[in-house]
Amino acid sequence: MDIFFPSKKKIKICSYLFVHMFKYALYLIYSFYTKYLNFTNVYVSICGFVFLH
């Protein structure tokens, strides 16, 4: 039954991991596009830091 009805703790951990993986994926896409568009690395770093925090 635990598989079908996971505890609140499991749901919390899964959602936490999902959100962070999603943020990381967006950051990778974002940094790829900014480098592709020839922005400076400093600009990418600052925006990435602000975005992740």
Tab-separated table of N, CA and C in Angstrom:
chain	number	residue	atom	x	y	z
A	1	MET	N	0.825	-1.209	0.000
A	1	MET	CA	0.000	0.000	0.000
A	1	MET	C	0.861	1.263	0.000
A	2	ASP	N	2.068	1.147	0.470
A	2	ASP	CA	2.958	2.308	0.548
A	2	ASP	C	3.285	2.866	-0.839
A	3	ILE	N	3.289	1.974	-1.841
A	3	ILE	CA	3.601	2.394	-3.207
A	3	ILE	C	2.477	3.284	-3.748
A	4	PHE	N	1.236	2.888	-3.462
A	4	PHE	CA	0.089	3.630	-3.966
A	4	PHE	C	-0.231	4.862	-3.119
A	5	PHE	N	0.051	4.772	-1.838
A	5	PHE	CA	-0.210	5.892	-0.937
A	5	PHE	C	1.071	6.284	-0.187
A	6	PRO	N	1.979	6.982	-0.901
A	6	PRO	CA	3.232	7.377	-0.254
A	6	PRO	C	2.999	8.358	0.890
A	7	SER	N	3.896	8.315	1.835
A	7	SER	CA	3.779	9.210	2.983
A	7	SER	C	4.015	10.662	2.573
A	8	LYS	N	3.634	11.578	3.429
A	8	LYS	CA	3.815	13.003	3.146
A	8	LYS	C	5.294	13.349	3.005
A	9	LYS	N	6.129	12.646	3.770
A	9	LYS	CA	7.565	12.890	3.712
A	9	LYS	C	8.114	12.526	2.337
A	10	LYS	N	7.691	11.395	1.804
A	10	LYS	CA	8.141	10.963	0.473
A	10	LYS	C	7.704	11.951	-0.596
A	11	ILE	N	6.462	12.409	-0.494
A	11	ILE	CA	5.938	13.379	-1.465
A	11	ILE	C	6.754	14.668	-1.399
A	12	LYS	N	7.066	15.098	-0.178
A	12	LYS	CA	7.835	16.324	0.025
A	12	LYS	C	9.227	16.207	-0.603
A	13	ILE	N	9.894	15.077	-0.371
A	13	ILE	CA	11.234	14.856	-0.921
A	13	ILE	C	11.191	14.798	-2.446
A	14	CYS	N	10.215	14.069	-2.993
A	14	CYS	CA	10.091	13.942	-4.442
A	14	CYS	C	9.824	15.281	-5.114
A	15	SER	N	8.920	16.057	-4.543
A	15	SER	CA	8.602	17.357	-5.120
A	15	SER	C	9.796	18.305	-5.007
A	16	TYR	N	10.525	18.210	-3.885
A	16	TYR	CA	11.717	19.028	-3.682
A	16	TYR	C	12.764	18.720	-4.738
A	17	LEU	N	13.014	17.430	-4.967
A	17	LEU	CA	13.990	17.016	-5.977
A	17	LEU	C	13.546	17.423	-7.373
A	18	PHE	N	12.251	17.254	-7.646
A	18	PHE	CA	11.722	17.606	-8.961
A	18	PHE	C	11.896	19.089	-9.255
A	19	VAL	N	11.572	19.928	-8.272
A	19	VAL	CA	11.701	21.381	-8.435
A	19	VAL	C	13.151	21.764	-8.708
A	20	HIS	N	14.079	21.166	-7.964
A	20	HIS	CA	15.494	21.499	-8.153
A	20	HIS	C	16.029	20.980	-9.480
A	21	MET	N	15.588	19.809	-9.910
A	21	MET	CA	16.002	19.289	-11.212
A	21	MET	C	15.454	20.167	-12.332
A	22	PHE	N	14.207	20.619	-12.150
A	22	PHE	CA	13.566	21.487	-13.134
A	22	PHE	C	14.303	22.828	-13.236
A	23	LYS	N	14.663	23.402	-12.077
A	23	LYS	CA	15.417	24.661	-12.046
A	23	LYS	C	16.779	24.481	-12.721
A	24	TYR	N	17.438	23.361	-12.439
A	24	TYR	CA	18.749	23.094	-13.014
A	24	TYR	C	18.664	22.943	-14.527
A	25	ALA	N	17.625	22.259	-14.993
A	25	ALA	CA	17.422	22.084	-16.436
A	25	ALA	C	17.184	23.431	-17.116
A	26	LEU	N	16.355	24.262	-16.491
A	26	LEU	CA	16.098	25.601	-17.032
A	26	LEU	C	17.375	26.425	-17.066
A	27	TYR	N	18.181	26.288	-16.007
A	27	TYR	CA	19.441	27.026	-15.940
A	27	TYR	C	20.401	26.595	-17.045
A	28	LEU	N	20.454	25.290	-17.315
A	28	LEU	CA	21.319	24.786	-18.386
A	28	LEU	C	20.873	25.316	-19.745
A	29	ILE	N	19.553	25.297	-19.979
A	29	ILE	CA	19.009	25.814	-21.235
A	29	ILE	C	19.306	27.309	-21.347
A	30	TYR	N	19.057	28.008	-20.239
A	30	TYR	CA	19.290	29.454	-20.188
A	30	TYR	C	20.747	29.805	-20.466
A	31	SER	N	21.666	29.109	-19.801
A	31	SER	CA	23.090	29.393	-19.987
A	31	SER	C	23.540	29.037	-21.403
A	32	PHE	N	22.960	27.969	-21.963
A	32	PHE	CA	23.279	27.588	-23.342
A	32	PHE	C	22.873	28.702	-24.310
A	33	TYR	N	21.656	29.200	-24.154
A	33	TYR	CA	21.163	30.251	-25.041
A	33	TYR	C	21.921	31.556	-24.872
A	34	THR	N	22.264	31.916	-23.636
A	34	THR	CA	22.995	33.164	-23.431
A	34	THR	C	24.400	33.075	-24.020
A	35	LYS	N	25.038	31.901	-23.899
A	35	LYS	CA	26.359	31.728	-24.511
A	35	LYS	C	26.231	31.734	-26.027
A	36	TYR	N	25.164	31.152	-26.526
A	36	TYR	CA	24.910	31.117	-27.969
A	36	TYR	C	24.714	32.527	-28.505
A	37	LEU	N	24.082	33.369	-27.707
A	37	LEU	CA	23.835	34.756	-28.097
A	37	LEU	C	25.011	35.681	-27.768
A	38	ASN	N	26.114	35.083	-27.320
A	38	ASN	CA	27.377	35.793	-27.083
A	38	ASN	C	27.356	36.797	-25.928
A	39	PHE	N	26.594	36.517	-24.871
A	39	PHE	CA	26.683	37.337	-23.667
A	39	PHE	C	27.962	36.961	-22.926
A	40	THR	N	28.411	37.834	-22.044
A	40	THR	CA	29.621	37.544	-21.288
A	40	THR	C	29.343	36.490	-20.232
A	41	ASN	N	30.374	35.762	-19.833
A	41	ASN	CA	30.244	34.718	-18.817
A	41	ASN	C	29.860	35.296	-17.456
A	42	VAL	N	30.314	36.506	-17.183
A	42	VAL	CA	29.989	37.166	-15.912
A	42	VAL	C	28.488	37.403	-15.816
A	43	TYR	N	27.915	37.893	-16.900
A	43	TYR	CA	26.480	38.161	-16.957
A	43	TYR	C	25.682	36.872	-16.724
A	44	VAL	N	26.112	35.800	-17.378
A	44	VAL	CA	25.460	34.498	-17.241
A	44	VAL	C	25.565	33.997	-15.800
A	45	SER	N	26.746	34.144	-15.207
A	45	SER	CA	26.971	33.684	-13.840
A	45	SER	C	26.083	34.423	-12.841
A	46	ILE	N	26.028	35.744	-12.953
A	46	ILE	CA	25.226	36.555	-12.038
A	46	ILE	C	23.745	36.215	-12.170
A	47	CYS	N	23.247	36.164	-13.411
A	47	CYS	CA	21.841	35.853	-13.644
A	47	CYS	C	21.516	34.438	-13.186
A	48	GLY	N	22.431	33.510	-13.439
A	48	GLY	CA	22.238	32.126	-13.014
A	48	GLY	C	22.178	32.009	-11.509
A	49	PHE	N	23.054	32.726	-10.823
A	49	PHE	CA	23.088	32.701	-9.358
A	49	PHE	C	21.791	33.263	-8.779
A	50	VAL	N	21.350	34.386	-9.342
A	50	VAL	CA	20.113	35.025	-8.883
A	50	VAL	C	18.922	34.101	-9.147
A	51	PHE	N	18.925	33.468	-10.323
A	51	PHE	CA	17.824	32.586	-10.715
A	51	PHE	C	17.727	31.361	-9.803
A	52	LEU	N	18.879	30.789	-9.447
A	52	LEU	CA	18.894	29.582	-8.615
A	52	LEU	C	18.666	29.871	-7.135
A	53	HIS	N	18.866	31.124	-6.725
A	53	HIS	CA	18.667	31.477	-5.314
A	53	HIS	C	17.545	32.487	-5.159
